[in-house]
Amino acid sequence: MSDKQMIEEEERAIYTGDHCLSCTSCMSNCPVMAAAKEYRGPKLVAPAHGRMHFSEDDTELSLDFCSNCKSCDRACPSGVAVSTLNMLQRAEYYRHHPHSQRDDMLAHGERMAKRLNAIPLGTTFANFGMSIGKSLGIFDSMGIAGKRDMPKYASSTFAQEFKKIQQPKSDKKVVFYPGCSINYNEPHIGVAFVKVMNKNGYEVLLDEQFNCCGSPLVVTGYLDEAHEHAENNVSRILYWKQQGIPVVACCTSCSLMLRQEYEELFGEQAMKDAGENVYDAFEFLEMLDAEGKFNTNINAVNQRFLYHVPCHLKTQGIGTPAVSIFRRIPGAKVELADVGCCGMSGNYGFKKDKYDISMKIGEKLFSRIKAAAADGVICDCPTCRMQIRHGTQTDPVHPIEVLAKAYK
Ligand code: SF4
Ligand code: SF4
């Protein structure tokens, strides 16, 4: 094995456990550990658990507590991919234990959305059924937090809306990766992205061969299915990479999965190569701005925004590009909420047994938002926005929506 191969092998998550120094920094930065006494914490679960030789019948109940927020990864001075090790261990557990009906449902949102969209009025009936199900306590009985509203399906998908948009043709192109949330629940965010890119001289392409990034599958222990999603998505990203066309996402959990987590979880060179062709939407705009190519023909927006930076954006190590771009909007002021994780973490906060933990973690953010009394709350992550709505009765939006509206 060459030195290069050895270094690459060592960089993979499954090997990084050996780099653990037992400093406990991951533990002091874990929001779940602070909120739930029962959780033994990342160091004792991921790096230590990975070194032990458990038999099929052994269980480590703490494995179930991690929300995959990745605060531990960012805190680790030794570069241990703690959360990914947790996910690998969780998947190992589910190789020998059955999944619950609840987890099956939370993991397979894309499957359900596709089925409903294939039936006339399927999503309308589903939205109605979810309201009834909530009031009758059906979700609660399935292990889903009945206090929450399930995300409503949009009346048409982003893919359908996209076909109606008349874009100016351009040699400069990007492929938009909408992810499940934008495609099935919030297509207006994708429409806003297309407008912003068009204003910057880009034509947006949509590749309907992409599927769910696999994040909901990974966190519920369906790793083999997530691997299938990864292989499909990576092959599509590489196809576009060969043509010199970048793939851009507006959901920070999707972009993290496509550019970083696939490679950490599965360690394939193709995943690393594909990850280099994936960008967060504001990261891409910030790059244009650095080259003097960002369109600043923008109307004034005399408002003060409070920005909750999603954990999965922080983990990408690209700073806060939306803040840089908002500096280009005349009159707009942005303050960072800067109080850590919102507690929702994808489908974690939907689990009935994790609801109280999720809300306890979110308390600091809820108080910050209420005290700030900003004109608007912005956040790039769909489930963070759900948590903010639930905990504060405010209505946060994706920053791309603000920018799209502001363009002349
Ligand atoms: S922060 Fe990193 S090095 Fe420190 S205990 Fe956690 S995993 Fe080990
Ligand atoms: S990913 Fe988040 S919840 Fe999981 S161990 Fe790390 S810090 Fe704790």
mmCIF file of C-alpha atoms and ligand atoms in Angstrom, residues 26 29-33 39 41-43 65-73 82-84 86-87 90 345 348, ligand 2:
data_model
loop_
_atom_site.group_PDB
_atom_site.id
_atom_site.type_symbol
_atom_site.label_atom_id
_atom_site.label_comp_id
_atom_site.label_asym_id
_atom_site.label_seq_id
_atom_site.Cartn_x
_atom_site.Cartn_y
_atom_site.Cartn_z
ATOM 1 C CA CYS A 26 -16.741 16.010 22.521
ATOM 2 C CA ASN A 29 -19.891 20.046 23.512
ATOM 3 C CA CYS A 30 -22.639 17.436 23.085
ATOM 4 C CA PRO A 31 -26.068 19.081 23.400
ATOM 5 C CA VAL A 32 -27.830 15.754 23.972
ATOM 6 C CA MET A 33 -25.517 14.869 26.842
ATOM 7 C CA TYR A 39 -26.725 9.518 27.673
ATOM 8 C CA GLY A 41 -21.842 10.734 25.684
ATOM 9 C CA PRO A 42 -19.927 10.605 22.437
ATOM 10 C CA LYS A 43 -16.523 9.567 23.728
ATOM 11 C CA PHE A 65 -29.336 8.986 21.931
ATOM 12 C CA CYS A 66 -27.019 10.625 19.403
ATOM 13 C CA SER A 67 -28.853 13.081 17.141
ATOM 14 C CA ASN A 68 -26.022 13.287 14.565
ATOM 15 C CA CYS A 69 -25.796 17.047 15.103
ATOM 16 C CA LYS A 70 -21.999 16.729 14.697
ATOM 17 C CA SER A 71 -21.107 19.200 17.458
ATOM 18 C CA CYS A 72 -18.693 16.552 18.758
ATOM 19 C CA ASP A 73 -16.883 16.295 15.408
ATOM 20 C CA VAL A 82 -17.346 10.862 16.335
ATOM 21 C CA SER A 83 -20.901 11.222 15.040
ATOM 22 C CA THR A 84 -20.182 9.082 11.975
ATOM 23 C CA ASN A 86 -21.977 6.576 16.184
ATOM 24 C CA MET A 87 -23.971 6.107 13.000
ATOM 25 C CA ARG A 90 -26.044 2.218 15.215
ATOM 26 C CA SER A 345 -31.537 17.331 14.156
ATOM 27 C CA TYR A 348 -34.623 13.184 15.959
HETATM 28 S S1 SF4 B 2 -23.496 14.125 16.997
HETATM 29 FE FE1 SF4 B 2 -24.351 15.587 18.462
HETATM 30 S S2 SF4 B 2 -25.689 14.338 19.745
HETATM 31 FE FE2 SF4 B 2 -24.356 12.907 18.644
HETATM 32 S S3 SF4 B 2 -22.690 12.563 20.070
HETATM 33 FE FE3 SF4 B 2 -22.068 14.206 18.687
HETATM 34 S S4 SF4 B 2 -22.588 16.084 19.788
HETATM 35 FE FE4 SF4 B 2 -23.701 14.420 20.788
#
